[in-house]
Coordinates of C-alpha atoms (C1' of nucleotides) in Angstrom, one line a residue:
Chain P
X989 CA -17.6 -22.2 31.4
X990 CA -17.1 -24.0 28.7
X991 CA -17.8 -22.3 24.8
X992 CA -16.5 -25.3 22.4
X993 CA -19.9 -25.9 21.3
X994 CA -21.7 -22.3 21.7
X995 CA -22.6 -22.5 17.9
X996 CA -23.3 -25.6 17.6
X997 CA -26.5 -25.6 15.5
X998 CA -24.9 -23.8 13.6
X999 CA -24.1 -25.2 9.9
X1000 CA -20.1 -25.7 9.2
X1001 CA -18.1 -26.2 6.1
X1002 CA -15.0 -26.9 4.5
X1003 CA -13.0 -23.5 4.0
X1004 CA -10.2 -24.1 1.4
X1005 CA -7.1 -21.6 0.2
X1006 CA -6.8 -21.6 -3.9
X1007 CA -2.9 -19.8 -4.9
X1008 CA -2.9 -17.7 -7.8
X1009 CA 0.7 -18.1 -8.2
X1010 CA 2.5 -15.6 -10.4
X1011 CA 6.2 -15.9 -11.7
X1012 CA 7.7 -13.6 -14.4
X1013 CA 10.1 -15.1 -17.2
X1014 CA 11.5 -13.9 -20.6
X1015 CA 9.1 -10.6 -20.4
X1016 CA 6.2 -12.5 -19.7
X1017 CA 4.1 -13.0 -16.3
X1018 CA 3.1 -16.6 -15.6
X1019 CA 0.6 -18.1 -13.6
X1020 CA 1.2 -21.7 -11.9
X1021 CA -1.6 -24.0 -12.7
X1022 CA -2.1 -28.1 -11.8
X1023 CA -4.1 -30.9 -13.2
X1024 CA -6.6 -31.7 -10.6
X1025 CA -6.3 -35.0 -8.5
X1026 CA -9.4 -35.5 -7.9
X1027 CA -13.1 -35.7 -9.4
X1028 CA -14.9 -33.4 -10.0
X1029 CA -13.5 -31.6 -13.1
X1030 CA -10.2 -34.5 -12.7
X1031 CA -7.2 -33.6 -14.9
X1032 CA -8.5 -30.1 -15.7
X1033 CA -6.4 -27.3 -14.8
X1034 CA -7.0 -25.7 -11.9
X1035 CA -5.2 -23.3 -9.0
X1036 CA -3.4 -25.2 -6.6
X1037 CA -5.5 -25.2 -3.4
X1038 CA -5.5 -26.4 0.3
X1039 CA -8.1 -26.8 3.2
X1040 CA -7.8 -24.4 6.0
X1041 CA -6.5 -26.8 9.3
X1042 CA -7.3 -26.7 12.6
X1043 CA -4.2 -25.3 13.7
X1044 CA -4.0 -22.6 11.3
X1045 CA -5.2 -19.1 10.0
X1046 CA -5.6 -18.9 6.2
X1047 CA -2.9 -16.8 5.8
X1048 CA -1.4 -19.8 7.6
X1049 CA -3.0 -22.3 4.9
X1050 CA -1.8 -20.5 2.0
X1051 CA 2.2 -20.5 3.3
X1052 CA 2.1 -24.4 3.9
X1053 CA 0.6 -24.9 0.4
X1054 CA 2.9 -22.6 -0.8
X1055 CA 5.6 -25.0 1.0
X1056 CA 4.3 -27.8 -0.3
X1057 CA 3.7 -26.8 -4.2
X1058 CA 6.6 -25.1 -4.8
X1059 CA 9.0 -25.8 -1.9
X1060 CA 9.5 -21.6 -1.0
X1061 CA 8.9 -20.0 2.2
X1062 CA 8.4 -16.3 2.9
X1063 CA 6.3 -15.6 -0.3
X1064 CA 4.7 -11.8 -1.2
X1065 CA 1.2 -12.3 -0.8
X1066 CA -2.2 -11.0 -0.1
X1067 CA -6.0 -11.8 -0.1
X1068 CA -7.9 -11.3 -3.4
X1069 CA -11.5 -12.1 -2.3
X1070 CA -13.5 -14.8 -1.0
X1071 CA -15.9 -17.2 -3.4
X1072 CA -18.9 -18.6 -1.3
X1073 CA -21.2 -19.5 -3.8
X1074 CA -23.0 -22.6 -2.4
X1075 CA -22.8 -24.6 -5.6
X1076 CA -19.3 -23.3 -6.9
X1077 CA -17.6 -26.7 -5.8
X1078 CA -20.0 -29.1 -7.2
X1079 CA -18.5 -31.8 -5.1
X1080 CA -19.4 -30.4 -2.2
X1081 CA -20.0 -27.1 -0.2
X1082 CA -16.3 -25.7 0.2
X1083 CA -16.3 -21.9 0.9
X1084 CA -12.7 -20.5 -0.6
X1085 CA -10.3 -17.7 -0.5
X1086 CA -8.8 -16.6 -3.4
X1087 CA -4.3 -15.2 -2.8
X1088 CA -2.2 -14.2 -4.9
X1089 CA 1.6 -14.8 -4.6
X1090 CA 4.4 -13.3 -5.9
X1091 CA 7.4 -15.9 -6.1
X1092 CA 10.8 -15.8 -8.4
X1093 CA 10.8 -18.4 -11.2
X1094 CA 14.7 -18.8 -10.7
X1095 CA 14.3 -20.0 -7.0
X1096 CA 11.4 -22.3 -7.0
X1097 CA 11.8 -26.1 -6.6
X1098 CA 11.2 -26.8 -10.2
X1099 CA 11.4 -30.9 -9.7
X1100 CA 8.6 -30.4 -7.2
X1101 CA 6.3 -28.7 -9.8
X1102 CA 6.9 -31.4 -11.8
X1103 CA 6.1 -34.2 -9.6
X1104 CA 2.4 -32.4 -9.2
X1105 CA 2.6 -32.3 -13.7
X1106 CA 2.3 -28.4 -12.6
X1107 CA 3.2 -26.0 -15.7
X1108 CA 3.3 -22.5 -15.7
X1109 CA 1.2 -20.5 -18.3
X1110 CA 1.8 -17.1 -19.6
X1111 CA -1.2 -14.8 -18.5
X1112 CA -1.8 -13.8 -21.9
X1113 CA -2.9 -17.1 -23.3
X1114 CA -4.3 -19.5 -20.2
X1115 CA -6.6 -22.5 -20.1
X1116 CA -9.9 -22.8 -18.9
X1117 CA -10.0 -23.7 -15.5
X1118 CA -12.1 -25.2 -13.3
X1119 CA -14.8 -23.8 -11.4
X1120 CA -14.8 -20.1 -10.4
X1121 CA -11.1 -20.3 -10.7
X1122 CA -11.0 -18.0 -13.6
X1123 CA -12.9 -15.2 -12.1
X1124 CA -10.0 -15.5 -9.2
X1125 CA -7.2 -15.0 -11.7
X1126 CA -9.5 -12.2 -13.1
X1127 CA -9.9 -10.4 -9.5
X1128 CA -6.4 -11.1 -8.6
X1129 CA -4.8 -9.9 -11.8
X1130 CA -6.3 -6.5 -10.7
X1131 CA -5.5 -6.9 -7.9
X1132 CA -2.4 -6.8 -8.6
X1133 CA -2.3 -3.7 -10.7
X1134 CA -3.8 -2.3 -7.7
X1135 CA -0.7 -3.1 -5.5
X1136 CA 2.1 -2.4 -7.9
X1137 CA 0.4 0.8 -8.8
X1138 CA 1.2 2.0 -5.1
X1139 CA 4.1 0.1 -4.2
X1140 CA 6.9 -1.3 -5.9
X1141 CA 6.8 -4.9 -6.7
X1142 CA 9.3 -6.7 -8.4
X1143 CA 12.1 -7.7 -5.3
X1144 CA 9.4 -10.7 -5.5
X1145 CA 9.4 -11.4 -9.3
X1146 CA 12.8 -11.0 -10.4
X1147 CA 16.1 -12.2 -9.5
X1148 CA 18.1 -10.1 -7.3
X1149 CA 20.3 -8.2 -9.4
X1150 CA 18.0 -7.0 -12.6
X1151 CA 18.1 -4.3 -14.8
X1152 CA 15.5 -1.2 -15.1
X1153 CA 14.6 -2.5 -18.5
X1154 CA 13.4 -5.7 -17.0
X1155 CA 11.7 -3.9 -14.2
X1156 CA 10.1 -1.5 -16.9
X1157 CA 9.0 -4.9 -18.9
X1158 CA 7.7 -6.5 -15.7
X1159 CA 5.4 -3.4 -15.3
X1160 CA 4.7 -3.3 -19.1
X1161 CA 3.7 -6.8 -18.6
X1162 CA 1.6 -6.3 -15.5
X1163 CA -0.5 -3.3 -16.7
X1164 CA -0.7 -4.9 -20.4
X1165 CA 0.4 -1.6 -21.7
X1166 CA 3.8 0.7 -23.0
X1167 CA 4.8 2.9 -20.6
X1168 CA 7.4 5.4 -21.7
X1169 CA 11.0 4.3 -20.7
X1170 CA 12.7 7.2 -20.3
X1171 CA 9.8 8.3 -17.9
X1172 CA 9.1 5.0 -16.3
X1173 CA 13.3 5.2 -15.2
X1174 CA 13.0 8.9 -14.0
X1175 CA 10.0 8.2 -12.0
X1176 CA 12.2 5.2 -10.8
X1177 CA 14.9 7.3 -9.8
X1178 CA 13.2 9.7 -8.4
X1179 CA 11.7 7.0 -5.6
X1180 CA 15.1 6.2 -4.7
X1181 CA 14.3 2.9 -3.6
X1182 CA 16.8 1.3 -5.7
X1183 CA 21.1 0.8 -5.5
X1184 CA 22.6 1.1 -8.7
X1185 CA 25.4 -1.4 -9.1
X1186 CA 29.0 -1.3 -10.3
X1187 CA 28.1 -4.3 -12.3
X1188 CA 26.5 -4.4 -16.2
X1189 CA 24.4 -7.0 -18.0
X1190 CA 25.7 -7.5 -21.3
X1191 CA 23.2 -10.2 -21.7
X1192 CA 20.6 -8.2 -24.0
X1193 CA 22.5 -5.3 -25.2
X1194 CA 25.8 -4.3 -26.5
X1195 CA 26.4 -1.2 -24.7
X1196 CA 25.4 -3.1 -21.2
X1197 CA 22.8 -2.0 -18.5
X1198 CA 23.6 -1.6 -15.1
X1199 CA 22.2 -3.7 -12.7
X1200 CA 20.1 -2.6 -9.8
X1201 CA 18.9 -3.9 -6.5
X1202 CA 16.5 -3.0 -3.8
X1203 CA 17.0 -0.9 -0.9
X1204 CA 16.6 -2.3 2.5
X1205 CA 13.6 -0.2 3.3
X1206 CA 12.0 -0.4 0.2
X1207 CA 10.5 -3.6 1.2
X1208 CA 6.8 -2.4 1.8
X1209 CA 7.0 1.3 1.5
X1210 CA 3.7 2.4 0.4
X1211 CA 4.0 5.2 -2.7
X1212 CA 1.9 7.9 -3.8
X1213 CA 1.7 6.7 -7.1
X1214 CA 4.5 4.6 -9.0
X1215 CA 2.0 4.6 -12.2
X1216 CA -1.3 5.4 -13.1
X1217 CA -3.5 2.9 -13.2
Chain O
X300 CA -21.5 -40.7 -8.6
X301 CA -22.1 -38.5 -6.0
X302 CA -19.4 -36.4 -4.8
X303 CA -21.3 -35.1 -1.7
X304 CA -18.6 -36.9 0.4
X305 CA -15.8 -36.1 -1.1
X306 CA -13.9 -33.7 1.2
X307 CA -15.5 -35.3 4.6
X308 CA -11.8 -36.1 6.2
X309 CA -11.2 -32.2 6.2
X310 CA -12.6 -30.3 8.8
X311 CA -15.2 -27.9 8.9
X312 CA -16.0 -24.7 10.6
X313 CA -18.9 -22.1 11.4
X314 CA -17.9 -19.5 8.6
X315 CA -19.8 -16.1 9.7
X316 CA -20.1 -12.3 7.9
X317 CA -19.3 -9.3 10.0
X318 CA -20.9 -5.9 8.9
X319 CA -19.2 -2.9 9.5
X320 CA -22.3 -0.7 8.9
X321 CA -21.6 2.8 8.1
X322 CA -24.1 6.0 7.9
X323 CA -24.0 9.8 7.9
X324 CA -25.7 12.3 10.1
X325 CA -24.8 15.4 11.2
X326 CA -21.5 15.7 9.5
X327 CA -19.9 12.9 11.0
X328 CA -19.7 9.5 10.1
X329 CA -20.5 6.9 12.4
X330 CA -20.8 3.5 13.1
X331 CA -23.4 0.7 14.0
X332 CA -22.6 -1.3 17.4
X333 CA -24.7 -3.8 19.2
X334 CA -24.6 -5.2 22.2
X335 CA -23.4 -8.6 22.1
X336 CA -26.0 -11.3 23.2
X337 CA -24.1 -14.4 23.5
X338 CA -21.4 -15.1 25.9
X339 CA -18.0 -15.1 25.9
X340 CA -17.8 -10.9 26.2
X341 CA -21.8 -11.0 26.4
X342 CA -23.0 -7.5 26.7
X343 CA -20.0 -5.5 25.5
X344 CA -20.2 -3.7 21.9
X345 CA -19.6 -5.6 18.8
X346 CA -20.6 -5.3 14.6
X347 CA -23.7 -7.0 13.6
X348 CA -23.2 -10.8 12.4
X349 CA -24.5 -13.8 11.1
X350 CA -23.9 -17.0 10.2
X351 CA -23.7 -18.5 6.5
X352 CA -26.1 -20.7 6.0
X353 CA -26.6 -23.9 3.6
X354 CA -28.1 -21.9 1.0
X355 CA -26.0 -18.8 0.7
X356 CA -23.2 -17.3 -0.6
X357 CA -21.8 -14.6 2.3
X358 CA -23.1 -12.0 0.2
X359 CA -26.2 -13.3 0.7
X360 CA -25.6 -13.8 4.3
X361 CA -24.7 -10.4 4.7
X362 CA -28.0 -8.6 3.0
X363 CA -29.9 -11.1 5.0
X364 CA -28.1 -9.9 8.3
X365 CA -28.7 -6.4 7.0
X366 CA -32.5 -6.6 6.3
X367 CA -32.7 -8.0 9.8
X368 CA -30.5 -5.8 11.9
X369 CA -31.7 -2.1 10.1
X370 CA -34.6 -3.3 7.5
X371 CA -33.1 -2.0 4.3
X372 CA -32.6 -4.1 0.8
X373 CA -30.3 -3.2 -2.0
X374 CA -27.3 -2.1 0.5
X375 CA -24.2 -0.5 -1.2
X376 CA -21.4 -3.2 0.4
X377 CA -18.4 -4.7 -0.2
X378 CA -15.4 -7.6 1.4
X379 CA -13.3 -5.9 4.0
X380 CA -11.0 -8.9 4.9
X381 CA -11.3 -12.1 6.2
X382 CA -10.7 -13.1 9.4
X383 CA -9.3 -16.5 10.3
X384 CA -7.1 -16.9 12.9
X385 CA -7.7 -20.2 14.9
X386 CA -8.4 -18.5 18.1
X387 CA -9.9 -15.5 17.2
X388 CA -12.9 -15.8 18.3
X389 CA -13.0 -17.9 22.0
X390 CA -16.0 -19.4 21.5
X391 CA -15.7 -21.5 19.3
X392 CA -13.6 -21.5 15.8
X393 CA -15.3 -19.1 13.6
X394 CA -14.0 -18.1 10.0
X395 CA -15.4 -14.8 9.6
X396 CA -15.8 -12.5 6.3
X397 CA -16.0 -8.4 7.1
X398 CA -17.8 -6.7 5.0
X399 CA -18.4 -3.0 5.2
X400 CA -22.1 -1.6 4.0
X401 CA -23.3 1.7 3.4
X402 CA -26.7 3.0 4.7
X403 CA -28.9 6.2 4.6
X404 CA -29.5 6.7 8.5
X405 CA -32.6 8.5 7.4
X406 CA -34.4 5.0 5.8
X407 CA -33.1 2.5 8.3
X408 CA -35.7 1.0 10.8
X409 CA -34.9 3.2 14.3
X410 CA -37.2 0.6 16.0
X411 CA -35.6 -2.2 14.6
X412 CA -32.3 -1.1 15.5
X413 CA -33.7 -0.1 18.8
X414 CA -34.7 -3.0 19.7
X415 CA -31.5 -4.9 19.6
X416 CA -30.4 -2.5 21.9
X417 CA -27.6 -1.2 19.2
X418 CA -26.6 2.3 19.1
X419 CA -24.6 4.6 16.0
X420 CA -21.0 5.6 17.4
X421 CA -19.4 8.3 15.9
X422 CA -16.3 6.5 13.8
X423 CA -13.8 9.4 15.9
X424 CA -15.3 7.8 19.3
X425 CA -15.6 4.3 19.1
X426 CA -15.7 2.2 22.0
X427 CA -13.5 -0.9 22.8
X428 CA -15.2 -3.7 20.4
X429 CA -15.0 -7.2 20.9
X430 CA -12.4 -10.2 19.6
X431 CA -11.0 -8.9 16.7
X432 CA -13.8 -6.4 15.5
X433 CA -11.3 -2.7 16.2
X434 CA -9.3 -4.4 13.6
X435 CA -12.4 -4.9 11.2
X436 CA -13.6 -1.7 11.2
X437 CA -10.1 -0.2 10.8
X438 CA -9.7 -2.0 7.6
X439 CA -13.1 -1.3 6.9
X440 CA -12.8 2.2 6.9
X441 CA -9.2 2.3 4.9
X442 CA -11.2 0.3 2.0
X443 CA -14.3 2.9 2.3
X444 CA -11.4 5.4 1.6
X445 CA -9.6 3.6 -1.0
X446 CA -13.4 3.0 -3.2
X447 CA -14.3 6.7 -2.3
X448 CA -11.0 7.7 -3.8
X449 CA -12.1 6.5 -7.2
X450 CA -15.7 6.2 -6.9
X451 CA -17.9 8.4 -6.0
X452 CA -19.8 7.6 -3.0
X453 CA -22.7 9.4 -1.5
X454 CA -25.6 8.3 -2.8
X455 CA -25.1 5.6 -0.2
X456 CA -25.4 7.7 2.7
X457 CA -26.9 11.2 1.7
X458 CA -30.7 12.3 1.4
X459 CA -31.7 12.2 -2.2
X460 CA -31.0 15.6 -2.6
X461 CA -28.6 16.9 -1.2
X462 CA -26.1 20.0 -0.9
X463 CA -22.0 20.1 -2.5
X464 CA -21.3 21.4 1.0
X465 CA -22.8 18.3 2.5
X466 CA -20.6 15.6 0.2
X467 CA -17.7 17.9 1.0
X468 CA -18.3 17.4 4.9
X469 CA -18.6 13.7 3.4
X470 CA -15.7 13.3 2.2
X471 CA -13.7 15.4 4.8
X472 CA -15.2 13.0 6.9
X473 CA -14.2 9.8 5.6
X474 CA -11.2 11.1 4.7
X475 CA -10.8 12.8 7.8
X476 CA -9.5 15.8 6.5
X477 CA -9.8 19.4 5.3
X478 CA -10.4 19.2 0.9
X479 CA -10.6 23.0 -0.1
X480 CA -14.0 23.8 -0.8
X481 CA -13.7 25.2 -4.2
X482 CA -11.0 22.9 -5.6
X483 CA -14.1 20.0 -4.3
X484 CA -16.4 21.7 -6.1
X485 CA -14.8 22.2 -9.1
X486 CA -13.8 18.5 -9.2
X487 CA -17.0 17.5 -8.2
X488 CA -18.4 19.4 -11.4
X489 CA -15.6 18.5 -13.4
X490 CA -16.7 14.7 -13.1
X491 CA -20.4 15.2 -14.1
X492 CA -22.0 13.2 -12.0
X493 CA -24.6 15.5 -10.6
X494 CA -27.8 17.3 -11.7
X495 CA -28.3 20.4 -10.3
X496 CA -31.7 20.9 -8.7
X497 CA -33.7 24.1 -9.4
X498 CA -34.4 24.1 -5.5
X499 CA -32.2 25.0 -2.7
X500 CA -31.5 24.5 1.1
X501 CA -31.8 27.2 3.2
X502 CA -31.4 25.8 6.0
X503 CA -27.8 26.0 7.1
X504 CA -27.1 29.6 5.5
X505 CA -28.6 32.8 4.3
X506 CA -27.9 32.7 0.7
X507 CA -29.3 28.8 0.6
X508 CA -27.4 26.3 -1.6
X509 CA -28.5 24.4 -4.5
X510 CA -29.6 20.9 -3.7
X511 CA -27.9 18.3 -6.2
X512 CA -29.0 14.5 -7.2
X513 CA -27.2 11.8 -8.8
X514 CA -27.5 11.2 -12.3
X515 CA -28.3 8.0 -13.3
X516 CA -25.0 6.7 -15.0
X517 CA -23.0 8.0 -12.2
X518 CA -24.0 4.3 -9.7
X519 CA -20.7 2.8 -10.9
X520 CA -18.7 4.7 -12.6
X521 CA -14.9 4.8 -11.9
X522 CA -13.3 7.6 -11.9
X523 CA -9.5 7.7 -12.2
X524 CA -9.2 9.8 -9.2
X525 CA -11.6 11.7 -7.3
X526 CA -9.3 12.7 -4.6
X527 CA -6.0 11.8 -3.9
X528 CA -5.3 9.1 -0.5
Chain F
dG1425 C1' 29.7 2.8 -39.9
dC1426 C1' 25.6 1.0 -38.4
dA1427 C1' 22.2 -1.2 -35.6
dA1428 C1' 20.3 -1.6 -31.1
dA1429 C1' 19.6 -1.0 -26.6
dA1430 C1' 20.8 2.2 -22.6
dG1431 C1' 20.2 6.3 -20.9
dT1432 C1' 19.5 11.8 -20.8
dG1433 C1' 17.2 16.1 -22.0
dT1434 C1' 13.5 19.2 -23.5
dT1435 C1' 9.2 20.9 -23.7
dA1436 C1' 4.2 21.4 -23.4
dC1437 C1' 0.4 20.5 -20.9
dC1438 C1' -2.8 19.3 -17.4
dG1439 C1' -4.4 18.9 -12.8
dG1440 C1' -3.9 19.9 -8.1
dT1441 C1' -3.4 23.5 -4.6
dA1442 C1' -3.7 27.7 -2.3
dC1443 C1' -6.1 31.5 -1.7
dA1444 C1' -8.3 35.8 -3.0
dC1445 C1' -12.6 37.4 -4.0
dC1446 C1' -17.5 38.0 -5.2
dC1447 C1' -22.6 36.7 -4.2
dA1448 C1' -27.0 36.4 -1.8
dT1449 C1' -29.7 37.0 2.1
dG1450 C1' -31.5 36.9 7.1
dT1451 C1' -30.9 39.5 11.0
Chain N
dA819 C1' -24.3 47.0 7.3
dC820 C1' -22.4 43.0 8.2
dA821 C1' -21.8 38.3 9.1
dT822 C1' -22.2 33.8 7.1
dG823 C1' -22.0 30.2 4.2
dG824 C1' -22.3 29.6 -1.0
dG825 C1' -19.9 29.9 -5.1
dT826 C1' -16.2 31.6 -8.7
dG827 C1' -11.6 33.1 -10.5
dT828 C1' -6.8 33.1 -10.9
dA829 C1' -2.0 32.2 -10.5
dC830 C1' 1.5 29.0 -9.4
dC831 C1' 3.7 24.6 -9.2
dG832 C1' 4.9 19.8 -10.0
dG833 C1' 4.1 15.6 -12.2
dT834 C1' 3.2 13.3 -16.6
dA835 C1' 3.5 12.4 -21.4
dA836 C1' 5.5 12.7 -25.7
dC837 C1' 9.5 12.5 -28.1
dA838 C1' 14.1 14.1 -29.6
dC839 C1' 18.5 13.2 -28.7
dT840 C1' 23.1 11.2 -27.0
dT841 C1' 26.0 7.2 -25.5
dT842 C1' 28.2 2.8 -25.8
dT843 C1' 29.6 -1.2 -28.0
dG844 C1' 29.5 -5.6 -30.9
dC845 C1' 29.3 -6.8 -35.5

DNA sequence: GCAAAAGTGTTACCGGTACACCCATGT
DNA sequence: ACATGGGTGTACCGGTAACACTTTTGC
């Protein structure tokens, strides 16, 4: 028996990916935004997005867009929420799912950004974007907080070798708030997720900070708590 | 101009809710299952589901599916995960949305759910679901657990009034686990969330126990931790 | 020597946990 | 009186927060 067309009379619809993409640089989290292509809302800014194939999951979606808008593969991500509303797309009915990413500004293909006139904006201070594209950065911003809170992020934001300052000012920056240094570096310690290296930066301070790296297996170790939330 | 076009070279697909429909009875938590109706797999278990149609969002495809499968409005719910993979469902391609809901088995419609020919299952004894639906409900129920961890549920699923020792069994349920009695209590106390009836249930012990309701404030209130995961 | 960032140490406090113990009452 | 679930009290332990203090080095 054949099923191809068991819900036929059923209504379909275009099902689209939108990327919150988020980089960190200079102590600040970024977000990676386009001018849109295409009416409605044309030249506004806007997450970069992709329709779902017929080949592929979204998860599946999301990694060719990814490809395509900033030329990396094997990117951190996960699904934020869906958006459904029927008139949220006022060109037409295009039912969406909202995923973050988590790529490092040093390694992205910065020419290819350009070609799209994609920028990237610190969180703090964003445009208005299009549609319900704000409430996604909202949602995934918490998202976020949500992940790092029980898991160590940062092997996807920073560059391979960083220091526990900048790992203390990506979290600073993530949560918006101060958290004590000499605590946030015991509780780091404690984890023992990280290899200290032989090697200082000298970049930002006189004395020099040792550089760190992640462990093999603390790729997706799942913590109590790394901070309160 | 009209945009209603706009998108019509991408393709489009039968986008469908899944509810994972929990309620409480007896100390156990269990699960709503329902005979599937339609071939492929016709007549083996499988959630409740419906499609999205023009004029909804899937949240409003999801209350609609809701009032028609148990007859209750105004359902404590929330997105699970979705569910996309190309061949998922054999069919036909189906984009589906999971969304877990909440439900007092004491107001839902026995003859409604009757006369679909669905049946509760306690969550510890589930049988084999269709397609992808183990893996919804397994997510479903980590998420109940994650909100539950920093909300308190209950209103949801308990009588009006109910007893501490009942929202204890609650939560040892969900979290299927032992939580000391009197640390619950205290914590539960702690939080202020609950008015403390004059009246009291004598019907599991001697002694009776105090029946307790929610106070109003307490609907969404999040609390930094309830228990911990 | 001094400024500035890196890194360590000290202490107080709060919340979670374990568990002992008392209470009320029907049988 | 005693068994049973309801309910309270207490003592310990570990994590967190706040903050003082030391180290290193370039200027």
């Amino acid at each position: 028996m054949n099923y191809l067309n068991l819900y036929q009379n059923q209504p379909k619809y275009n099902v689209a990916v939108d990327c919150i993409v988020f980089g960190y640089e200079n102590d600040e989290l970024k977000l990676l935004l386009y001018p849109r292509h295409l009416p409605p809302s044309q030249g506004e800014w806007s997450l970069m997005g992709g329709f779902v194939q017929e080949d592929e999951s979204m998860e599946e979606t999301t990694i060719r867009v990814l490809k395509q808008s900033v030329g990396l593969e094997n990117i951190f991500m996960e699904q934020v929420h869906a958006f459904s509303k029927p008139e949220r797309d006022p060109g037409a009915r295009v039912i969406c799912m909202a995923f973050y990413a988590l790529i490092r500004l040093d390694q992205h293909d910065k020419d290819l950004v350009d070609s799209y006139g994609a920028k990237w904006f610190p969180i703090s201070n964003l445009p208005k974007l299009i549609f319900d594209h704000d409430d996604m950065v909202k949602l995934a911003l918490e998202k976020l907080q949500q992940t790092a809170s029980y898991k160590l992020i940062g092997k996807e934001l920073l560059p391979e070798q960083f220091t526990l300052t900048q790992l203390h000012n990506l979290y600073n920056t993530i949560f918006q708030r101060k958290f004590d240094a000499g605590n946030f570096r015991k509780k780091l310690s404690s984890l023992n997720l990280l290899q200290r290296l032989t090697i200082k930066d000298t970049g930002s301070s006189k004395r020099g900070a040792y550089y760190y790296m992640f462990k093999e297996q603390s790729e997706d170790l799942i913590i109590e708590r790394i901070v309160k939330v």
